[in-house]
mmCIF file of C-alpha atoms and ligand atoms in Angstrom:
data_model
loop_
_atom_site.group_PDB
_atom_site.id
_atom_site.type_symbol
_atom_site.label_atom_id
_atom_site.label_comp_id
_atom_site.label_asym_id
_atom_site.label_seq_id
_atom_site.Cartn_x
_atom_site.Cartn_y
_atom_site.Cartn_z
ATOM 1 C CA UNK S 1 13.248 -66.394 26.792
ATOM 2 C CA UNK S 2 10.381 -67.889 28.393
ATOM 3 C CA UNK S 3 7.398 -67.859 27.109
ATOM 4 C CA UNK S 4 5.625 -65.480 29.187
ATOM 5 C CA UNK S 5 8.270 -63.444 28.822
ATOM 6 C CA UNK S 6 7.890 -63.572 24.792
ATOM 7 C CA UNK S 7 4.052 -62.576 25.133
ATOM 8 C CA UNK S 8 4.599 -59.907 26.855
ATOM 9 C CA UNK S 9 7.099 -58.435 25.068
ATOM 10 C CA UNK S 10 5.428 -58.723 21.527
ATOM 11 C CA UNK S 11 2.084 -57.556 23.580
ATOM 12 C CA UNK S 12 4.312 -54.062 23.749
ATOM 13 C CA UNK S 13 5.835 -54.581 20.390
ATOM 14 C CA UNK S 14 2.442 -55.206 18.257
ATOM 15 C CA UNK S 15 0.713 -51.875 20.975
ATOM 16 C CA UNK S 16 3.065 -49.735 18.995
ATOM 17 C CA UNK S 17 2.913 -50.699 15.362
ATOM 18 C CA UNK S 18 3.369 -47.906 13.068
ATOM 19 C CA UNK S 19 2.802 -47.566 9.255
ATOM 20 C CA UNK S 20 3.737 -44.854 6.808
ATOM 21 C CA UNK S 21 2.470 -46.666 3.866
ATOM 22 C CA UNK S 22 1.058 -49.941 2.450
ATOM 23 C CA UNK S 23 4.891 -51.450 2.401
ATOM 24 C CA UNK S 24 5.022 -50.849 5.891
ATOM 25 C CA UNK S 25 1.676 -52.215 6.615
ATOM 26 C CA UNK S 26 2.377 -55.620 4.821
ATOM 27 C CA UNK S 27 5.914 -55.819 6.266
ATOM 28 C CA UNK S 28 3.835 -56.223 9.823
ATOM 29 C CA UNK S 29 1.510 -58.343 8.889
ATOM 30 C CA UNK S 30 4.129 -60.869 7.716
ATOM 31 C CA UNK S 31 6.175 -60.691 10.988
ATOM 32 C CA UNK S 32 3.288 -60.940 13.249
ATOM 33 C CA UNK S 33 0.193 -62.375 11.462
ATOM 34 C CA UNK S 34 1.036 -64.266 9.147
ATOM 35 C CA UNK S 35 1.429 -67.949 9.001
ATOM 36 C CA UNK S 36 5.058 -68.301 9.548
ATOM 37 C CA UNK S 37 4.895 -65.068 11.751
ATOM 38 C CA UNK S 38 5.355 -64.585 15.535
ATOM 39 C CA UNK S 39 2.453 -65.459 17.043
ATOM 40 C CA UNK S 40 1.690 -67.903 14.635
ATOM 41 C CA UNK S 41 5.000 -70.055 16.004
ATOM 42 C CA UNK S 42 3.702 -69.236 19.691
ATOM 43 C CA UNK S 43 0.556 -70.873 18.583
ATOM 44 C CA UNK S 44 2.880 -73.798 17.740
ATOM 45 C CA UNK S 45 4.678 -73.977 20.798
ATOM 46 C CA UNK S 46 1.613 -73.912 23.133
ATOM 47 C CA UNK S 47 1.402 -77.857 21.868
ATOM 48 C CA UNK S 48 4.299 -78.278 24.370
ATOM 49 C CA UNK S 49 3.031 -75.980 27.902
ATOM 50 C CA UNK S 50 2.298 -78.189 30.138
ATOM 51 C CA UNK S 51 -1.416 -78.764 30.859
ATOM 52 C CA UNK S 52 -2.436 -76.696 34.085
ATOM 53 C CA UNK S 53 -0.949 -74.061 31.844
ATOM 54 C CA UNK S 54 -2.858 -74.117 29.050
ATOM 55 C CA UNK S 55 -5.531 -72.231 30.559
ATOM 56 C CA UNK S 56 -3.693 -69.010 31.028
ATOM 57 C CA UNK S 57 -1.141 -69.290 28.330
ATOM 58 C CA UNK S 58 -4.493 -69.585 25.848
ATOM 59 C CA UNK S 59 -6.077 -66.485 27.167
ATOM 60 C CA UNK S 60 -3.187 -64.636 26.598
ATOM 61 C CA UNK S 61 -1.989 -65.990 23.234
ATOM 62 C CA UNK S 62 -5.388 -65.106 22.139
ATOM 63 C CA UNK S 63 -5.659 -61.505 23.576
ATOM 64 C CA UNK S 64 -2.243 -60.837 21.927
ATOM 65 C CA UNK S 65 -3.302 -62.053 18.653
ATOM 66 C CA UNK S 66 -6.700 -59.931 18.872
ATOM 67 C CA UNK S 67 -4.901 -56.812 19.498
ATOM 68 C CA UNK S 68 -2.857 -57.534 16.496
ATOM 69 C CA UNK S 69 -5.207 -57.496 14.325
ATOM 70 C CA UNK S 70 -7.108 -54.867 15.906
ATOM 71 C CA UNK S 71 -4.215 -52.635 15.770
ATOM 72 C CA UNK S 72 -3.197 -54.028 12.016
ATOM 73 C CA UNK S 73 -7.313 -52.951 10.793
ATOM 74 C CA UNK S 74 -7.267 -49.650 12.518
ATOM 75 C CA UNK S 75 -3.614 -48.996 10.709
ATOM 76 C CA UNK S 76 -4.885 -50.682 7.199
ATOM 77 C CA UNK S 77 -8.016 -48.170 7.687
ATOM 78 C CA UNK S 78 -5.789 -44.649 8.435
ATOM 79 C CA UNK S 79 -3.977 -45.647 5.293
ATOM 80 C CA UNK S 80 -6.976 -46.150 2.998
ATOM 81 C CA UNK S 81 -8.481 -42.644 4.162
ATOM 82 C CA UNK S 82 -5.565 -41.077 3.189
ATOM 83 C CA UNK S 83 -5.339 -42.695 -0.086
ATOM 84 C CA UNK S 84 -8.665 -42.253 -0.706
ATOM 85 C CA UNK S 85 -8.711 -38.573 0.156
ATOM 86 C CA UNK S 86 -5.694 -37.923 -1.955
ATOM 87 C CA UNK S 87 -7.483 -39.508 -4.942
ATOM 88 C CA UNK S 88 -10.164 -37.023 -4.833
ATOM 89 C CA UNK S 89 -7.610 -34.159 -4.956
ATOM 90 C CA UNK S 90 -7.561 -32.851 -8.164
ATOM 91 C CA UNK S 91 -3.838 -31.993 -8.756
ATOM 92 C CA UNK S 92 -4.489 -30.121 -12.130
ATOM 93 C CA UNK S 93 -7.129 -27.413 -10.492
ATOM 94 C CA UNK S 94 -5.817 -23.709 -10.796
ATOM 95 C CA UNK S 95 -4.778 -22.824 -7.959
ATOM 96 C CA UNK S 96 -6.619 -19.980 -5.206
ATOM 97 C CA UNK S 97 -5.701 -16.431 -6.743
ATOM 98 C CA UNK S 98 -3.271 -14.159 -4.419
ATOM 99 C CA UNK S 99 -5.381 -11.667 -2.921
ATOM 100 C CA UNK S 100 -3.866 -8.632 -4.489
ATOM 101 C CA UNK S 101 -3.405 -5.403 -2.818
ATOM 102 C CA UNK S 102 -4.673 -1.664 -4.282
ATOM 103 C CA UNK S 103 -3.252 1.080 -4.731
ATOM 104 C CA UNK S 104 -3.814 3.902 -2.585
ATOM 105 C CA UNK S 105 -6.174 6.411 -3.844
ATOM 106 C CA UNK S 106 -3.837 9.333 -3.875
ATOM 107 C CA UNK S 107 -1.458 7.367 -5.820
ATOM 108 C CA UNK S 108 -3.433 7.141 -8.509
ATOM 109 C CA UNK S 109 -4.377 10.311 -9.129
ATOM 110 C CA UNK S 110 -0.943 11.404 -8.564
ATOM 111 C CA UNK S 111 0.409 8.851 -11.494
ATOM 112 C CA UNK S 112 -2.593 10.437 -13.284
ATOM 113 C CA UNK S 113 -1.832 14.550 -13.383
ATOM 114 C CA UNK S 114 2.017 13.231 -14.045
ATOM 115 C CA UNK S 115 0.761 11.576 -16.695
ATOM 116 C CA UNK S 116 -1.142 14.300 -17.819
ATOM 117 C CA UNK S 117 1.527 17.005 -17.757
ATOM 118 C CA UNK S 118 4.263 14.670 -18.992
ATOM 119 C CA UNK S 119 2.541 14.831 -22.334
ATOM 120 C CA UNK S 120 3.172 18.341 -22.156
ATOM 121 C CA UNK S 121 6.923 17.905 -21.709
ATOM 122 C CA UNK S 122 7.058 18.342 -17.715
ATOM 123 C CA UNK S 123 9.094 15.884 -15.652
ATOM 124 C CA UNK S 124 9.234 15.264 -11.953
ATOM 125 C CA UNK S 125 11.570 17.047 -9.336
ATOM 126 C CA UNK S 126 11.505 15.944 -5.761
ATOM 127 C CA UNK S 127 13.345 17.633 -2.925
ATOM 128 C CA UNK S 128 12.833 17.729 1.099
ATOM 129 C CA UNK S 129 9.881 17.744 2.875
ATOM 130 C CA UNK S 130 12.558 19.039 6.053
ATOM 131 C CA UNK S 131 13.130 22.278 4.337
ATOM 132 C CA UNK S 132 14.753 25.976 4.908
ATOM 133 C CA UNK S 133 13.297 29.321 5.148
ATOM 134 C CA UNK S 134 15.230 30.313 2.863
ATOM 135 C CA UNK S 135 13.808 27.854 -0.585
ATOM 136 C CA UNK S 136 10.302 27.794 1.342
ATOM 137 C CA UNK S 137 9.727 31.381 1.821
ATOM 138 C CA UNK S 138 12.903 33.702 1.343
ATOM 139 C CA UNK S 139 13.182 33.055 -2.708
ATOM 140 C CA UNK S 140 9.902 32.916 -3.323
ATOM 141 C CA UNK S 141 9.194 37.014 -2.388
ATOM 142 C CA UNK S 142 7.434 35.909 1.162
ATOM 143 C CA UNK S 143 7.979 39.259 2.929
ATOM 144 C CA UNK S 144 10.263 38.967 6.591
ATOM 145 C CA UNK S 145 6.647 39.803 8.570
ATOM 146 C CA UNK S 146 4.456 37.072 6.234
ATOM 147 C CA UNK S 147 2.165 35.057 8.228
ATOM 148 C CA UNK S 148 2.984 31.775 6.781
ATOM 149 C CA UNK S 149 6.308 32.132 8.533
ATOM 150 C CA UNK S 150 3.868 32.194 12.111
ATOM 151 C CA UNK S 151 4.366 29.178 14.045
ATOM 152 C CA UNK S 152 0.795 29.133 13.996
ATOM 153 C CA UNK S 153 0.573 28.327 9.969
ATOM 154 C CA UNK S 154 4.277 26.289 10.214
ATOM 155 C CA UNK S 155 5.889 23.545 11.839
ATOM 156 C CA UNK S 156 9.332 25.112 12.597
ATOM 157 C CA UNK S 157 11.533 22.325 14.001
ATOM 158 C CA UNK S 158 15.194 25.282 14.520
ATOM 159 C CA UNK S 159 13.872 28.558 14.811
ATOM 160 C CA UNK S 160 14.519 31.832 17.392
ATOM 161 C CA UNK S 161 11.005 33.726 18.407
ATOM 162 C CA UNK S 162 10.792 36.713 16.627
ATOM 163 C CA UNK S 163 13.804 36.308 14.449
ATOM 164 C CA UNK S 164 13.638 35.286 11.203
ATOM 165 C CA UNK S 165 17.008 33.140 9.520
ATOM 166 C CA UNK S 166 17.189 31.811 5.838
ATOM 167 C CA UNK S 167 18.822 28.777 7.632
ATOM 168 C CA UNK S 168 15.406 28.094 9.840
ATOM 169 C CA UNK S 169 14.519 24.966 9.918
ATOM 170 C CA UNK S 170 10.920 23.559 9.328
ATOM 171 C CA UNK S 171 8.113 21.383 7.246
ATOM 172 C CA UNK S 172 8.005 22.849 3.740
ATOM 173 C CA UNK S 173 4.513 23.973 3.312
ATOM 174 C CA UNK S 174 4.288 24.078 -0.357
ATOM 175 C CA UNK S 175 6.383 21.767 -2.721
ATOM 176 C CA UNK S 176 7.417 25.171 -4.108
ATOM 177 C CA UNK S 177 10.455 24.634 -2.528
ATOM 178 C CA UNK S 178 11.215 22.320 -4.737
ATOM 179 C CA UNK S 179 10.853 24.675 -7.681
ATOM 180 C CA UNK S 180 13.452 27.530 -5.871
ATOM 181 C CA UNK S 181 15.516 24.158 -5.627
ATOM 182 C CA UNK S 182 15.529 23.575 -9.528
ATOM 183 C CA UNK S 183 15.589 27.628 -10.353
ATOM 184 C CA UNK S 184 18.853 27.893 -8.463
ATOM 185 C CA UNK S 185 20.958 24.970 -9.539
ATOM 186 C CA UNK S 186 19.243 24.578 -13.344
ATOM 187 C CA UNK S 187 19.435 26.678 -16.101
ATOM 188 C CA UNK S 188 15.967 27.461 -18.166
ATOM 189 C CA UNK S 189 14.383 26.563 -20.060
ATOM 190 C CA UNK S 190 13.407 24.477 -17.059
ATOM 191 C CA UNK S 191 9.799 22.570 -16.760
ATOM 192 C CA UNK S 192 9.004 20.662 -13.915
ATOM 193 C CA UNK S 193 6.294 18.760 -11.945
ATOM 194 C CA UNK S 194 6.672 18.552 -7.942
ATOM 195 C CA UNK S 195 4.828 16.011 -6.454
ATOM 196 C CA UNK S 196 5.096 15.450 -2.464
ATOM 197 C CA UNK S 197 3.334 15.840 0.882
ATOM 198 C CA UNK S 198 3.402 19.288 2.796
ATOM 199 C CA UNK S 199 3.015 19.848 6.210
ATOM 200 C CA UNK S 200 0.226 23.261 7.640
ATOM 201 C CA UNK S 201 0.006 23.376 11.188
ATOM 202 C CA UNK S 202 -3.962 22.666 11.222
ATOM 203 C CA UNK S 203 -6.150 20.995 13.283
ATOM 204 C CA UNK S 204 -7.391 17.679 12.291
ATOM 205 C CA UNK S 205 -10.581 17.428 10.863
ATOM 206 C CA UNK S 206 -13.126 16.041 7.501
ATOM 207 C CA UNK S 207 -11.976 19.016 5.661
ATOM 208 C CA UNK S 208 -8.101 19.900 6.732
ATOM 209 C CA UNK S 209 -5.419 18.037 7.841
ATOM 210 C CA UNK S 210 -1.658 18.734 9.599
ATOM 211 C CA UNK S 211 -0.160 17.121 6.017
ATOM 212 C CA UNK S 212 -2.000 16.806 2.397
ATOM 213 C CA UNK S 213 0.000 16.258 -1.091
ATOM 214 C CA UNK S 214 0.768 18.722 -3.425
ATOM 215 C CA UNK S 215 1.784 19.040 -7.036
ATOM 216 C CA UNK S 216 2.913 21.938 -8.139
ATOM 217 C CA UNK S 217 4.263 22.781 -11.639
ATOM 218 C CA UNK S 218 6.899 25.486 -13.180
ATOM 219 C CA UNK S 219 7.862 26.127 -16.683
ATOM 220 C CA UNK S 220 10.543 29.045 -17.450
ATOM 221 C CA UNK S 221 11.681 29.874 -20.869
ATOM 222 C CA UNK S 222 11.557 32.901 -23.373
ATOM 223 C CA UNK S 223 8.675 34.614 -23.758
ATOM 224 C CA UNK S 224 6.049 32.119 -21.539
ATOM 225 C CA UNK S 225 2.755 33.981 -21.477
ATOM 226 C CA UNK S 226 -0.172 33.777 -19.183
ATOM 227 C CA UNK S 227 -2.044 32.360 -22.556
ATOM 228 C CA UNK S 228 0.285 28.797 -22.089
ATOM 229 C CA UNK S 229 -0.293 29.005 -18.869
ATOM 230 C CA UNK S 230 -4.683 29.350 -19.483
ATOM 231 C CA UNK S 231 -3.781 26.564 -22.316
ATOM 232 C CA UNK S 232 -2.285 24.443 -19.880
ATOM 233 C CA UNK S 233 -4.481 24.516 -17.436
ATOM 234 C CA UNK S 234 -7.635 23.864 -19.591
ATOM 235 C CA UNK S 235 -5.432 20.705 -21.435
ATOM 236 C CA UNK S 236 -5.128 19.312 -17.846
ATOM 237 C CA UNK S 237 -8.520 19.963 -16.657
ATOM 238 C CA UNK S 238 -10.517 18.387 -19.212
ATOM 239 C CA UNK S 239 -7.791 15.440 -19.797
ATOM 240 C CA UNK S 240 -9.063 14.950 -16.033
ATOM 241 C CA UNK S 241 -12.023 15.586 -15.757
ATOM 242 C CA UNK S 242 -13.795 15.373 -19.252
ATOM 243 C CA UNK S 243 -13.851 17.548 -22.499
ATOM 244 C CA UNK S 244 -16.461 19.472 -21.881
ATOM 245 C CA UNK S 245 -14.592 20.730 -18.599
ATOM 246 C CA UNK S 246 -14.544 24.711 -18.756
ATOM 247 C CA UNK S 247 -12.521 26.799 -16.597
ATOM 248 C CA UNK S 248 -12.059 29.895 -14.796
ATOM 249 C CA UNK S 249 -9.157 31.694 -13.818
ATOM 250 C CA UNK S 250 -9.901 34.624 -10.868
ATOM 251 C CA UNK S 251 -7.756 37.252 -9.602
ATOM 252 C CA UNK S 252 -5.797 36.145 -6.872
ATOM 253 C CA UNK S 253 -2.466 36.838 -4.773
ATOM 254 C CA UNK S 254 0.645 34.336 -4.077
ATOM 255 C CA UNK S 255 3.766 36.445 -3.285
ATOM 256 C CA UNK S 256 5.925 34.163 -5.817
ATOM 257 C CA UNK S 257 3.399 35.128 -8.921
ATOM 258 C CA UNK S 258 2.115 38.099 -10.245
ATOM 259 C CA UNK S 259 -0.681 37.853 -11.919
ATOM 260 C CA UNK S 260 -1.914 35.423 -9.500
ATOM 261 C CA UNK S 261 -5.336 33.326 -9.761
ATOM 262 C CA UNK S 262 -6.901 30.535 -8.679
ATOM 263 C CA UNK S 263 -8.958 28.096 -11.171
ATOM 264 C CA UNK S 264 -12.288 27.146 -11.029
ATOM 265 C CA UNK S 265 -13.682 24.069 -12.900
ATOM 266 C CA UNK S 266 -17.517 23.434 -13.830
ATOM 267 C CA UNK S 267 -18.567 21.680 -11.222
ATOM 268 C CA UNK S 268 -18.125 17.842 -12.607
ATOM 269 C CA UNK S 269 -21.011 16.548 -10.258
ATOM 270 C CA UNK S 270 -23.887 19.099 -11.652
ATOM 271 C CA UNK S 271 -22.505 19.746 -15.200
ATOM 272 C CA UNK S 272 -22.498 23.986 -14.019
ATOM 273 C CA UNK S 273 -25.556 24.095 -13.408
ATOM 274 C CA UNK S 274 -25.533 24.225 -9.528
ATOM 275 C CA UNK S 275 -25.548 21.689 -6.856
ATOM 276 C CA UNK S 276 -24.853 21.024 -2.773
ATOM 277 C CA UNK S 277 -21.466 20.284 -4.106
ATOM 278 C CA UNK S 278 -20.623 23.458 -5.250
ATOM 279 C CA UNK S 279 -23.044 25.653 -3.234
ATOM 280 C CA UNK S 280 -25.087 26.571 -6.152
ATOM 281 C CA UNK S 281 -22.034 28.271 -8.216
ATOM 282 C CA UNK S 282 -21.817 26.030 -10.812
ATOM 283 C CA UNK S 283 -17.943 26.295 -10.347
ATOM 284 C CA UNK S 284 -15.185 24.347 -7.885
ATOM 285 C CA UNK S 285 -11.986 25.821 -7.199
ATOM 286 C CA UNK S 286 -9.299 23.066 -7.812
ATOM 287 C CA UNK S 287 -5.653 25.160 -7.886
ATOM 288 C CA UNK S 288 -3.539 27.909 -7.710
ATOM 289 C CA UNK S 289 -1.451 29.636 -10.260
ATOM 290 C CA UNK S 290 0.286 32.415 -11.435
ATOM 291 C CA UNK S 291 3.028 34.041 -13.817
ATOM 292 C CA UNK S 292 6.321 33.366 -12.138
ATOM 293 C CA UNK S 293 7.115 37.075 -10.107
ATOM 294 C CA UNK S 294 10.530 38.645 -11.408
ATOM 295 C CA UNK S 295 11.578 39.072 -8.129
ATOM 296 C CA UNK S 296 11.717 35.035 -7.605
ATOM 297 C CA UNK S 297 13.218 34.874 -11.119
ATOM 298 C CA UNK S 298 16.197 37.160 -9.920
ATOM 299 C CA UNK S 299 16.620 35.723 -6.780
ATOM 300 C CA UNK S 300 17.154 32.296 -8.034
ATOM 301 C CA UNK S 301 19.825 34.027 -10.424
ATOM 302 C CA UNK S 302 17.664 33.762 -13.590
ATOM 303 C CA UNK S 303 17.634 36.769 -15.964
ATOM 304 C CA UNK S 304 13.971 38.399 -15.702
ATOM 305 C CA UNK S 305 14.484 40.021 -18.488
ATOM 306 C CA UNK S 306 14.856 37.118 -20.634
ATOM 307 C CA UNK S 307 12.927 34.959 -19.395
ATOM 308 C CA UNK S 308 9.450 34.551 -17.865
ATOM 309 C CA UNK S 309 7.876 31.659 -16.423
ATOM 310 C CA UNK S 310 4.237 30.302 -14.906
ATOM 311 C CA UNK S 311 3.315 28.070 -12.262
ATOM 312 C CA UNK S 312 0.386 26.532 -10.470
ATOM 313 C CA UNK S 313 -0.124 24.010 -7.099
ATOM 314 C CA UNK S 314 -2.998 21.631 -6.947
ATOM 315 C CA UNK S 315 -3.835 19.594 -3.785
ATOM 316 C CA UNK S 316 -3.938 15.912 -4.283
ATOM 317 C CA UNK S 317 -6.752 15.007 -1.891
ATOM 318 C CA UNK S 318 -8.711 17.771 -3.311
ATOM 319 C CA UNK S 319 -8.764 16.508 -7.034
ATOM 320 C CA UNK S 320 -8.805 13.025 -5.630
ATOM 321 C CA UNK S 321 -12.281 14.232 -3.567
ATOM 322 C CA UNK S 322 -13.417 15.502 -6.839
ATOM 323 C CA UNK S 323 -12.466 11.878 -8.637
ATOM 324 C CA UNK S 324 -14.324 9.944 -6.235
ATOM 325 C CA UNK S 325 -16.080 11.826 -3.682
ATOM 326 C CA UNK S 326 -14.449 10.936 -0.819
ATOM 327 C CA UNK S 327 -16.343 13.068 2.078
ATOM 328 C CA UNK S 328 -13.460 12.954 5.055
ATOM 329 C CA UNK S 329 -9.739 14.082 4.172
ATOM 330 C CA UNK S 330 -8.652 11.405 7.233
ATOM 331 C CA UNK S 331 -9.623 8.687 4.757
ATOM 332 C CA UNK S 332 -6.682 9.102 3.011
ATOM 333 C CA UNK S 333 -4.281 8.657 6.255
ATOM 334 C CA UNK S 334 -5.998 6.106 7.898
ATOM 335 C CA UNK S 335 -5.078 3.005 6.640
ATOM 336 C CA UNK S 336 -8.520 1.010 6.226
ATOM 337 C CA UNK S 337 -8.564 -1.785 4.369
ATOM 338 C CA UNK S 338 -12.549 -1.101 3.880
ATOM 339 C CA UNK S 339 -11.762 2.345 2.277
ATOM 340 C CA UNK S 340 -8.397 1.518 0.356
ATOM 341 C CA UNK S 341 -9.815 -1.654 -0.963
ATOM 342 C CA UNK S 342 -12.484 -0.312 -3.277
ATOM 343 C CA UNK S 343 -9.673 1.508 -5.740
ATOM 344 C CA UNK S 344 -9.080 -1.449 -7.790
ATOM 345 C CA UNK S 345 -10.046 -0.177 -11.186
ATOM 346 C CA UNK S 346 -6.547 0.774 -12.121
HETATM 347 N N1 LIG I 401 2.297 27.258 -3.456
HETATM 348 C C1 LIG I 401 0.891 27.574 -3.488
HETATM 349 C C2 LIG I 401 0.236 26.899 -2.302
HETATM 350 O O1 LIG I 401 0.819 26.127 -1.619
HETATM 351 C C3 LIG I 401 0.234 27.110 -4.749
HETATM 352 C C4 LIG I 401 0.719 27.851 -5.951
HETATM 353 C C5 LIG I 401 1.803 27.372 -6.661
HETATM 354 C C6 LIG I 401 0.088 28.990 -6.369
HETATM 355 C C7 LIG I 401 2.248 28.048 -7.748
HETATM 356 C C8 LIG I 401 0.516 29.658 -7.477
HETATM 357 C C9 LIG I 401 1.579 29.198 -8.164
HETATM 358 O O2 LIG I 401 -0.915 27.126 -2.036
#
């Protein structure tokens, strides 16, 4: 190879030096800087070029070992950066927490009335939300000509205007379906909690929505009295709300209970003694309850005679509203981090 030929190609050679590390880095320097290294022994054969070369063979000898050690500083200098930046890394810092997620709202007051009537001895049934006329209404003593069964109040997904078919298919309303459910395939005593989202053909707005979540609760057995039922609601009301919680119960009507009422609470923002919150009253309605009707008894094939039963059905959002005094029901479906990310206390 001439020599020419050798300049140029280590010109190429030392333009694309590359170092991972220090080893690297010193392994170049020997093959091209250093005294015995490559350009040194062109250095040593430029003795023999013959004189009108000199010139031109210098300039280039030169420029080839300047780049060198250009390119061998700016390498050296990468590498001490790195080392140096890695030294200030302190490897036994903690590291960054996870940001953890919440739970949602509704959730948590959920786990909180289970909780609440567990300790009473109720456990949780579940059943569909894609019920039939028959375990929504029929069992539970909704006469043929009730306006729940409108398709103005339901979502009916199978049903024939004007006729009305135990097999009709729609949204359960009311997780009482899920109590006809347990009535007809469990014998008493029976006491269950049914948490789950119900559908009401509504339009959307702060204060009602197309779906909300309901618990509802039944206990049958010999001789239940509308006293365990008053007892059970005031246990749950001031386990949730406080102990100086008092109730009310008023006269009401469900078709499925008879007596029927629906339950007040002192208003938990004013203490009773009248606010915005509850117009002035004192009071807040939170549920509705009732002693189990014979009718619905019998038609789950449960002897009436022998046994008697209560329930009641609270709204989620509502008691959740109450909890934390959340002002628009589409809150609760609408996914903002903003909202959901302020329930982290349990
Ligand atoms: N099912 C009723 C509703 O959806 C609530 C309720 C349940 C009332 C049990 C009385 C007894 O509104």
């Amino acid at each position: 190879m001439s020599m020419k030929q050798h300049i140029s190609q280590l010109l190429e050679q030392v333009g694309q030096m590359q170092a991972q590390n220090m080893e690297d880095l010193e392994a170049l320097r020997i093959k091209y800087l250093s005294k015995k290294g490559e350009i040194a022994n062109l250095f040593s054969e430029f003795r023999n070029v013959a004189a009108e070369e000199k010139k031109e063979y210098g300039i280039q000898l030169n420029e080839l070992k300047n780049l060198a050690q250009q390119r061998f500083d700016a390498l050296k200098a990468e590498l001490d950066l790195k080392r140096e930046q890695a030294e200030k890394q302190d490897l036994t810092r903690t590291p960054d927490p996870l940001p953890l997620g919440t739970r949602h709202p509704l959730s948590l007051v959920k786990e909180e009335i289970i909780d609440i009537f567990s300790r009473m001895g109720f456990t949780v049934a579940e059943g569909p939300e894609v019920e039939d006329d028959k375990h929504v209404f029929g069992l539970l003593n909704f006469a043929p000509e009730h306006p729940a069964r409108d398709m103005q109040d339901t979502f009916f997904i199978d049903k024939q205007p004007g006729v009305q078919r135990p097999e009709d298919v729609l949204l359960r309303t009311h997780t009482s379906s899920v109590q006809t459910r347990v009535m007809t395939t469990q014998k008493p005593p029976i006491r269950v909690l049914c948490p789950g989202r119900v559908y009401r053909n509504e339009a959307i707005s702060a204060r009602a929505h197309c779906f909300f979540h309901q618990i509802e609760g039944l206990y049958v057995d010999k001789n239940v009295s509308y006293a365990d039922l008053r007892q059970a609601m005031l246990y749950f009301a001031q386990e949730m709300f406080g102990p100086d919680t008092k109730i009310r119960l008023r006269p009401s009507y469900f078709p499925f209970t008879e007596p029927s009422a629906e339950m007040d609470i002192s208003c938990n923002i004013c203490g009773g003694t009248g606010c915005s919150f509850c117009k002035g009253t004192g009071w807040v309605e939170i549920l509705g309850c009732g002693m189990v009707d014979p009718n619905v008894l019998e038609a789950c094939g449960i002897d009436s005679k022998q046994y008697s039963g209560y329930a009641f059905g609270l709204g989620v959002e509502r008691i959740t509203n109450l909890k934390y005094r959340v002002k628009d029901l589409r809150l609760f479906s609408e996914n903002d981090v903003r909202f959901l990310s302020q329930f982290t206390a349990c």
